[in-house]
Amino acid sequence: MASLPKDLLICILCHLPVKPLLQFRAVSKSWRHLFDSPVFVHLHLKNSIGTGSNLALILQKDSVLYSVELDLLNDPVELAHPLMCYSHRIQVLGSCNGLLCIANVAEDIAFWNPAIRQHKFLPFLPAEPNKNSGSSYLGARVYGFGYDQVHDDHKLVRISQFINLRNDGFVSKVKVYSLRENELRDSEDMPYVLCYTKKNGTLASGCLHWVVNRKFKFDDADLIVAFDLTVERFREVPMPECAVEKFQIDVGVLGGCFCMVANYYDIHVDVWVMKEYGVKESWAKLFTVEQDVIFFGGTFKYLRPLAYSKSGEEVLLEQNHDRLVWYDLRKKKIKNVNLAGLPAPFEAHICVGSLVPAEVNREDNEKQQNLGAEKIKSKKR
């Protein structure tokens, strides 16, 4: 291996899972420095995302988290997470670049990389004051976790929605926590009502997404809104041209593409994929699941696509929070995924194995800020 050119060696190592890379760190000081370098961390992550490798299912049930390797679909393995000692119900607020954002009912929050077993507890995030406490109440509080590629910053977004009992009005206050700056700041209010008060944001193409409505009484059709993590502003996502019948909207990510699930109330479910993010004409219906033909064991009240198979011919689905199934895109059939010890009910999240640290290297942060300043100066010359 020592005789190989360095570029070729790095190319080979970038294709390996995290576990052997952690073992190789003990080989020499130079290898440890290589695997810890931001350049290698980025190359390894880019390769894993680009090839759809090193993916795991994180299953959450009560205060326990389990991991299932997506390539093997092995039996669930319980994870020792940093909030275990609190004995409270755990919630996964989001998954991004190998980092999980987890919280408990006491709103203790941590960024955690389960592959390298590194975590960071966030400082206490104070609640927004309710200025009209006599006439309004906190109707919902949801989160979203994602990555701002422009500023190389992982961010946690919190939306607190206050409902006015007197006039059916609402205010949706937004705060953003920046890992790079280690600070919580106010952002613009969200001018929409959350349709699902316990649904956290879905990350796709550098934006967090929620299903919303313009009015508290839901007189209008539901919408999908995106919060751009770079500019920290909301915008509406164009919807596909669906049938005129009333349906329930959910959102997700499949193969790196933003997707929408249209549930026609126990009749069938359509799964749409936005092939070019933000372009209305790029919506394409990937498949339709008929209730009475394909599914067994009761109705599907909840259906969410999780990932493609290695061949790309099947889609892994989470059904009703208690079952995993493969849907064959060509045969239009399903088969059950049999895992011993599968917890139920559960919530599933996709997590890529990465070397991304949960803490920001302050020295690298200063270097990046200085480099950015130099780039700005050079543009002015």
Short mmCIF file of C-alpha atoms in Angstrom, two decimals:
data_model
loop_
_atom_site.label_atom_id
_atom_site.label_comp_id
_atom_site.label_asym_id
_atom_site.label_seq_id
_atom_site.Cartn_x
_atom_site.Cartn_y
_atom_site.Cartn_z
CA MET A 1 0.00 0.00 0.00
CA ALA A 2 2.90 2.33 0.77
CA SER A 3 4.10 2.07 -2.83
CA LEU A 4 0.81 3.29 -4.24
CA PRO A 5 0.53 6.93 -5.32
CA LYS A 6 -1.15 9.00 -2.60
CA ASP A 7 -4.05 10.08 -4.83
CA LEU A 8 -4.81 6.45 -5.76
CA LEU A 9 -4.58 5.35 -2.14
CA ILE A 10 -7.00 8.08 -1.06
CA CYS A 11 -9.38 7.08 -3.88
CA ILE A 12 -9.37 3.47 -2.62
CA LEU A 13 -9.83 4.43 1.03
CA CYS A 14 -12.75 6.76 0.20
CA HIS A 15 -14.78 3.73 -0.92
CA LEU A 16 -14.46 1.88 2.39
CA PRO A 17 -17.04 1.85 5.20
CA VAL A 18 -16.32 3.83 8.35
CA LYS A 19 -15.53 0.81 10.57
CA PRO A 20 -12.30 -0.29 8.79
CA LEU A 21 -11.20 3.34 8.46
CA LEU A 22 -11.42 3.71 12.23
CA GLN A 23 -9.28 0.59 12.58
CA PHE A 24 -6.73 1.94 10.08
CA ARG A 25 -6.33 5.10 12.16
CA ALA A 26 -4.14 3.05 14.53
CA VAL A 27 -1.69 2.14 11.73
CA SER A 28 0.23 5.41 11.83
CA LYS A 29 0.01 9.05 12.79
CA SER A 30 -0.06 10.07 9.11
CA TRP A 31 -3.10 7.86 8.44
CA ARG A 32 -4.86 9.27 11.50
CA HIS A 33 -4.24 12.79 10.24
CA LEU A 34 -5.48 11.79 6.78
CA PHE A 35 -8.78 10.37 8.03
CA ASP A 36 -9.33 13.37 10.31
CA SER A 37 -8.64 15.91 7.58
CA PRO A 38 -11.66 17.88 6.27
CA VAL A 39 -10.67 17.03 2.69
CA PHE A 40 -10.79 13.27 3.24
CA VAL A 41 -13.97 13.51 5.36
CA HIS A 42 -15.63 15.41 2.50
CA LEU A 43 -14.41 12.99 -0.20
CA HIS A 44 -15.59 9.96 1.76
CA LEU A 45 -19.01 11.52 2.38
CA LYS A 46 -19.35 12.61 -1.26
CA ASN A 47 -18.56 9.08 -2.46
CA SER A 48 -21.02 7.46 -0.05
CA ILE A 49 -23.85 9.79 -1.05
CA GLY A 50 -23.03 9.58 -4.76
CA THR A 51 -22.96 5.77 -4.82
CA GLY A 52 -25.74 5.22 -2.29
CA SER A 53 -23.40 3.13 -0.14
CA ASN A 54 -22.74 2.97 3.62
CA LEU A 55 -26.43 3.58 4.35
CA ALA A 56 -28.23 2.47 7.49
CA LEU A 57 -31.80 2.52 8.72
CA ILE A 58 -32.16 4.12 12.13
CA LEU A 59 -35.31 2.85 13.85
CA GLN A 60 -36.66 4.77 16.82
CA LYS A 61 -39.02 3.29 19.40
CA ASP A 62 -39.63 5.07 22.70
CA SER A 63 -36.20 5.70 24.28
CA VAL A 64 -34.34 3.14 22.15
CA LEU A 65 -32.60 3.53 18.78
CA TYR A 66 -31.74 0.60 16.50
CA SER A 67 -29.54 0.34 13.41
CA VAL A 68 -30.07 -1.85 10.34
CA GLU A 69 -27.53 -1.95 7.49
CA LEU A 70 -29.46 -1.16 4.33
CA ASP A 71 -27.37 -3.41 2.06
CA LEU A 72 -27.77 -6.43 4.35
CA LEU A 73 -31.09 -5.72 6.07
CA ASN A 74 -29.70 -7.49 9.10
CA ASP A 75 -31.59 -7.81 12.36
CA PRO A 76 -31.84 -4.50 14.27
CA VAL A 77 -28.91 -3.70 16.58
CA GLU A 78 -29.54 -1.44 19.58
CA LEU A 79 -27.41 1.71 19.65
CA ALA A 80 -25.91 3.35 22.73
CA HIS A 81 -26.90 6.97 22.11
CA PRO A 82 -25.81 10.00 24.19
CA LEU A 83 -29.26 10.62 25.70
CA MET A 84 -29.70 7.08 27.10
CA CYS A 85 -29.10 8.09 30.73
CA TYR A 86 -32.14 10.37 30.71
CA SER A 87 -34.64 7.48 30.29
CA HIS A 88 -36.98 9.69 28.29
CA ARG A 89 -38.61 9.04 24.94
CA ILE A 90 -36.16 9.82 22.14
CA GLN A 91 -37.06 11.67 18.99
CA VAL A 92 -34.90 11.84 15.87
CA LEU A 93 -35.26 15.42 14.67
CA GLY A 94 -33.33 14.80 11.46
CA SER A 95 -30.47 13.04 9.70
CA CYS A 96 -27.81 14.76 7.59
CA ASN A 97 -24.30 13.81 6.41
CA GLY A 98 -24.05 10.99 8.94
CA LEU A 99 -25.14 13.18 11.85
CA LEU A 100 -28.35 12.50 13.73
CA CYS A 101 -30.06 15.26 15.67
CA ILE A 102 -31.80 13.63 18.62
CA ALA A 103 -33.87 15.04 21.48
CA ASN A 104 -35.90 13.88 24.46
CA VAL A 105 -39.11 15.17 26.02
CA ALA A 106 -37.12 17.51 28.26
CA GLU A 107 -35.78 19.07 25.02
CA ASP A 108 -32.21 18.00 25.66
CA ILE A 109 -30.76 18.01 22.13
CA ALA A 110 -27.58 16.47 20.73
CA PHE A 111 -25.86 16.20 17.36
CA TRP A 112 -24.52 12.63 17.16
CA ASN A 113 -22.49 10.63 14.65
CA PRO A 114 -23.21 6.98 15.53
CA ALA A 115 -20.52 5.67 13.15
CA ILE A 116 -17.63 7.39 14.95
CA ARG A 117 -19.48 7.60 18.31
CA GLN A 118 -19.01 11.32 18.66
CA HIS A 119 -21.65 13.76 19.90
CA LYS A 120 -22.20 17.34 20.94
CA PHE A 121 -24.86 18.50 23.37
CA LEU A 122 -26.49 21.73 22.22
CA PRO A 123 -26.80 24.63 24.63
CA PHE A 124 -30.23 25.12 26.11
CA LEU A 125 -32.55 26.62 23.50
CA PRO A 126 -34.90 28.99 25.36
CA ALA A 127 -38.55 28.98 24.37
CA GLU A 128 -40.07 31.96 22.61
CA PRO A 129 -42.09 34.19 24.94
CA ASN A 130 -45.83 34.20 24.31
CA LYS A 131 -46.69 37.88 24.13
CA ASN A 132 -50.44 37.19 24.09
CA SER A 133 -50.59 34.50 26.77
CA GLY A 134 -54.16 35.36 27.68
CA SER A 135 -55.58 34.69 24.23
CA SER A 136 -53.14 32.31 22.53
CA TYR A 137 -51.36 29.06 23.21
CA LEU A 138 -48.47 27.02 21.80
CA GLY A 139 -50.17 24.80 19.24
CA ALA A 140 -47.08 23.08 17.86
CA ARG A 141 -43.30 22.96 18.01
CA VAL A 142 -41.39 21.18 15.26
CA TYR A 143 -37.77 20.98 14.20
CA GLY A 144 -35.70 20.45 11.09
CA PHE A 145 -32.03 19.53 10.75
CA GLY A 146 -29.87 20.09 7.68
CA TYR A 147 -26.71 21.38 6.05
CA ASP A 148 -25.91 24.80 4.58
CA GLN A 149 -23.37 23.95 1.88
CA VAL A 150 -22.44 27.56 1.12
CA HIS A 151 -21.33 28.27 4.69
CA ASP A 152 -20.32 24.66 5.52
CA ASP A 153 -22.68 24.74 8.49
CA HIS A 154 -25.08 22.23 10.02
CA LYS A 155 -28.21 23.99 11.26
CA LEU A 156 -31.16 23.13 13.47
CA VAL A 157 -34.42 24.99 12.76
CA ARG A 158 -37.22 25.28 15.31
CA ILE A 159 -40.74 26.45 14.50
CA SER A 160 -43.03 27.39 17.39
CA GLN A 161 -46.61 27.97 16.31
CA PHE A 162 -48.91 30.06 18.51
CA ILE A 163 -52.67 29.93 17.95
CA ASN A 164 -54.93 32.87 18.85
CA LEU A 165 -58.18 31.61 20.35
CA ARG A 166 -60.07 34.86 19.75
CA ASN A 167 -59.69 35.30 16.02
CA ASP A 168 -58.27 31.95 14.80
CA GLY A 169 -55.07 33.74 13.92
CA PHE A 170 -51.59 32.30 14.30
CA VAL A 171 -47.93 33.25 14.53
CA SER A 172 -45.18 30.78 13.59
CA LYS A 173 -41.91 31.92 15.20
CA VAL A 174 -38.67 30.53 13.76
CA LYS A 175 -35.24 30.17 15.36
CA VAL A 176 -32.06 28.76 13.79
CA TYR A 177 -29.15 27.19 15.66
CA SER A 178 -25.82 27.29 13.79
CA LEU A 179 -23.26 24.62 14.70
CA ARG A 180 -20.40 26.60 13.15
CA GLU A 181 -21.28 29.78 15.06
CA ASN A 182 -22.61 27.89 18.10
CA GLU A 183 -25.45 30.37 18.46
CA LEU A 184 -29.24 30.53 18.32
CA ARG A 185 -30.75 33.39 16.33
CA ASP A 186 -34.16 34.60 15.20
CA SER A 187 -35.27 34.11 11.62
CA GLU A 188 -38.27 35.38 9.67
CA ASP A 189 -41.70 34.15 10.80
CA MET A 190 -43.28 31.39 8.76
CA PRO A 191 -46.54 32.76 7.23
CA TYR A 192 -48.24 29.34 7.19
CA VAL A 193 -49.99 26.91 9.52
CA LEU A 194 -48.44 23.49 10.06
CA CYS A 195 -50.73 20.68 8.90
CA TYR A 196 -48.92 18.09 11.03
CA THR A 197 -48.05 19.35 14.49
CA LYS A 198 -45.60 16.50 15.22
CA LYS A 199 -43.94 16.19 11.80
CA ASN A 200 -40.36 17.45 11.63
CA GLY A 201 -38.84 18.95 8.51
CA THR A 202 -37.74 16.82 5.55
CA LEU A 203 -34.31 17.69 4.16
CA ALA A 204 -33.76 17.78 0.39
CA SER A 205 -31.57 19.96 -1.87
CA GLY A 206 -30.41 22.21 0.96
CA CYS A 207 -33.96 22.98 2.15
CA LEU A 208 -36.24 21.76 4.92
CA HIS A 209 -39.83 21.00 3.95
CA TRP A 210 -43.18 20.96 5.73
CA VAL A 211 -46.80 20.47 4.65
CA VAL A 212 -48.71 23.65 5.50
CA ASN A 213 -51.84 25.69 4.87
CA ARG A 214 -52.35 29.41 4.52
CA LYS A 215 -55.27 29.48 6.98
CA PHE A 216 -55.80 28.05 10.45
CA LYS A 217 -59.20 26.60 9.44
CA PHE A 218 -57.63 24.83 6.43
CA ASP A 219 -60.12 26.26 3.93
CA ASP A 220 -57.46 26.29 1.20
CA ALA A 221 -55.63 23.36 -0.33
CA ASP A 222 -52.50 22.19 1.50
CA LEU A 223 -49.11 23.37 0.29
CA ILE A 224 -45.48 22.34 0.58
CA VAL A 225 -43.16 25.01 1.92
CA ALA A 226 -39.35 24.97 1.87
CA PHE A 227 -36.95 26.73 4.24
CA ASP A 228 -33.68 27.47 2.42
CA LEU A 229 -30.86 26.81 4.88
CA THR A 230 -28.45 29.17 3.13
CA VAL A 231 -30.56 32.34 2.92
CA GLU A 232 -32.87 31.24 5.77
CA ARG A 233 -36.09 32.14 4.01
CA PHE A 234 -39.32 30.31 3.17
CA ARG A 235 -40.72 29.68 -0.28
CA GLU A 236 -43.47 27.50 -1.71
CA VAL A 237 -42.58 24.36 -3.66
CA PRO A 238 -44.51 23.88 -6.92
CA MET A 239 -46.91 20.94 -6.74
CA PRO A 240 -47.40 18.23 -9.39
CA GLU A 241 -50.55 18.12 -11.49
CA CYS A 242 -52.55 15.60 -9.48
CA ALA A 243 -56.11 14.34 -9.81
CA VAL A 244 -58.93 16.57 -8.64
CA GLU A 245 -59.97 14.23 -5.81
CA LYS A 246 -59.05 15.24 -2.28
CA PHE A 247 -55.91 13.60 -0.95
CA GLN A 248 -53.52 13.81 1.98
CA ILE A 249 -49.98 15.07 1.38
CA ASP A 250 -46.75 13.81 2.89
CA VAL A 251 -43.17 14.53 1.82
CA GLY A 252 -39.95 12.55 1.78
CA VAL A 253 -36.65 11.91 0.02
CA LEU A 254 -35.87 9.04 -2.33
CA GLY A 255 -32.51 8.53 -3.97
CA GLY A 256 -31.52 12.10 -3.12
CA CYS A 257 -34.63 13.53 -4.82
CA PHE A 258 -37.47 15.32 -3.09
CA CYS A 259 -40.67 13.29 -3.26
CA MET A 260 -44.35 13.67 -2.41
CA VAL A 261 -46.77 11.00 -1.25
CA ALA A 262 -50.43 11.57 -2.18
CA ASN A 263 -52.72 9.34 -0.10
CA TYR A 264 -56.22 9.04 -1.54
CA TYR A 265 -57.75 7.89 1.75
CA ASP A 266 -57.48 4.08 1.75
CA ILE A 267 -58.02 3.80 -2.03
CA HIS A 268 -54.49 4.18 -3.37
CA VAL A 269 -51.25 6.06 -2.83
CA ASP A 270 -49.27 7.88 -5.50
CA VAL A 271 -45.54 8.50 -5.04
CA TRP A 272 -44.17 11.47 -7.02
CA VAL A 273 -40.50 12.35 -7.50
CA MET A 274 -39.15 15.83 -8.34
CA LYS A 275 -36.26 14.99 -10.68
CA GLU A 276 -35.00 18.58 -10.87
CA TYR A 277 -35.52 20.38 -7.60
CA GLY A 278 -37.78 23.42 -7.77
CA VAL A 279 -38.93 22.75 -11.35
CA LYS A 280 -42.65 22.01 -11.52
CA GLU A 281 -42.37 20.25 -14.89
CA SER A 282 -39.86 17.76 -13.48
CA TRP A 283 -42.43 16.06 -11.24
CA ALA A 284 -42.94 12.43 -12.32
CA LYS A 285 -45.25 9.81 -10.83
CA LEU A 286 -42.95 6.96 -9.83
CA PHE A 287 -45.62 4.42 -8.88
CA THR A 288 -49.12 3.88 -7.52
CA VAL A 289 -49.96 1.47 -4.70
CA GLU A 290 -53.52 0.10 -4.79
CA GLN A 291 -54.98 -0.64 -1.37
CA ASP A 292 -57.05 -3.74 -2.18
CA VAL A 293 -54.67 -5.34 -4.68
CA ILE A 294 -51.20 -5.06 -3.24
CA PHE A 295 -51.30 -4.59 0.51
CA PHE A 296 -52.13 -7.15 3.13
CA GLY A 297 -52.63 -7.06 6.88
CA GLY A 298 -55.02 -4.11 7.03
CA THR A 299 -55.13 -0.66 5.49
CA PHE A 300 -52.15 1.60 5.00
CA LYS A 301 -52.73 4.73 7.01
CA TYR A 302 -49.09 5.72 6.59
CA LEU A 303 -46.75 4.92 3.73
CA ARG A 304 -43.32 6.47 3.16
CA PRO A 305 -40.58 5.63 0.65
CA LEU A 306 -37.15 5.23 2.26
CA ALA A 307 -34.59 4.08 -0.32
CA TYR A 308 -33.97 2.31 -3.61
CA SER A 309 -32.47 -1.17 -3.75
CA LYS A 310 -28.95 -1.56 -5.16
CA SER A 311 -30.43 -2.52 -8.54
CA GLY A 312 -32.79 0.46 -8.49
CA GLU A 313 -35.69 -1.86 -9.36
CA GLU A 314 -37.26 -1.85 -5.88
CA VAL A 315 -38.21 0.78 -3.31
CA LEU A 316 -38.09 0.18 0.43
CA LEU A 317 -41.28 1.43 2.10
CA GLU A 318 -42.25 2.04 5.70
CA GLN A 319 -45.87 1.03 6.25
CA ASN A 320 -47.96 2.12 9.25
CA HIS A 321 -44.85 2.47 11.46
CA ASP A 322 -44.78 -1.30 12.01
CA ARG A 323 -43.59 -2.90 8.78
CA LEU A 324 -40.92 -2.64 6.11
CA VAL A 325 -41.69 -3.83 2.57
CA TRP A 326 -40.01 -3.84 -0.83
CA TYR A 327 -42.07 -2.55 -3.76
CA ASP A 328 -41.04 -3.94 -7.16
CA LEU A 329 -41.33 -1.09 -9.69
CA ARG A 330 -41.52 -3.45 -12.68
CA LYS A 331 -43.79 -6.20 -11.32
CA LYS A 332 -45.83 -3.77 -9.18
CA LYS A 333 -45.75 -6.24 -6.31
CA ILE A 334 -44.54 -6.10 -2.74
CA LYS A 335 -42.68 -8.47 -0.46
CA ASN A 336 -42.38 -8.22 3.26
CA VAL A 337 -39.00 -7.58 4.92
CA ASN A 338 -38.62 -10.12 7.71
CA LEU A 339 -36.35 -8.86 10.47
CA ALA A 340 -36.11 -10.63 13.81
CA GLY A 341 -36.66 -8.23 16.69
CA LEU A 342 -38.12 -5.45 14.56
CA PRO A 343 -39.53 -2.93 17.05
CA ALA A 344 -43.09 -1.74 16.61
CA PRO A 345 -44.27 0.89 16.31
CA PHE A 346 -41.17 2.60 14.95
CA GLU A 347 -40.06 5.62 12.97
CA ALA A 348 -37.41 5.02 10.30
CA HIS A 349 -34.66 7.38 9.18
CA ILE A 350 -31.90 6.96 6.61
CA CYS A 351 -28.39 7.70 7.89
CA VAL A 352 -25.18 7.56 5.86
CA GLY A 353 -22.02 6.28 7.56
CA SER A 354 -19.54 9.15 7.63
CA LEU A 355 -16.54 10.64 9.40
CA VAL A 356 -18.24 14.03 9.80
CA PRO A 357 -17.53 15.32 13.33
CA ALA A 358 -20.29 16.49 15.63
CA GLU A 359 -18.03 19.29 16.83
CA VAL A 360 -16.63 22.09 14.68
CA ASN A 361 -12.85 22.42 14.62
CA ARG A 362 -12.46 26.06 15.61
CA GLU A 363 -9.01 26.31 14.01
CA ASP A 364 -10.37 25.04 10.68
CA ASN A 365 -13.33 27.38 11.10
CA GLU A 366 -11.03 30.42 11.40
CA LYS A 367 -9.02 29.26 8.38
CA GLN A 368 -12.21 28.94 6.32
CA GLN A 369 -13.42 32.38 7.38
CA ASN A 370 -10.04 33.91 6.46
CA LEU A 371 -10.12 32.10 3.11
CA GLY A 372 -13.62 33.43 2.47
CA ALA A 373 -12.50 36.94 3.30
CA GLU A 374 -9.56 36.63 0.89
CA LYS A 375 -11.92 35.46 -1.87
CA ILE A 376 -14.15 38.48 -1.30
CA LYS A 377 -11.13 40.82 -1.43
CA SER A 378 -9.85 39.25 -4.64
CA LYS A 379 -13.22 39.77 -6.30
CA LYS A 380 -13.12 43.48 -5.41
CA ARG A 381 -9.69 44.00 -7.01
#
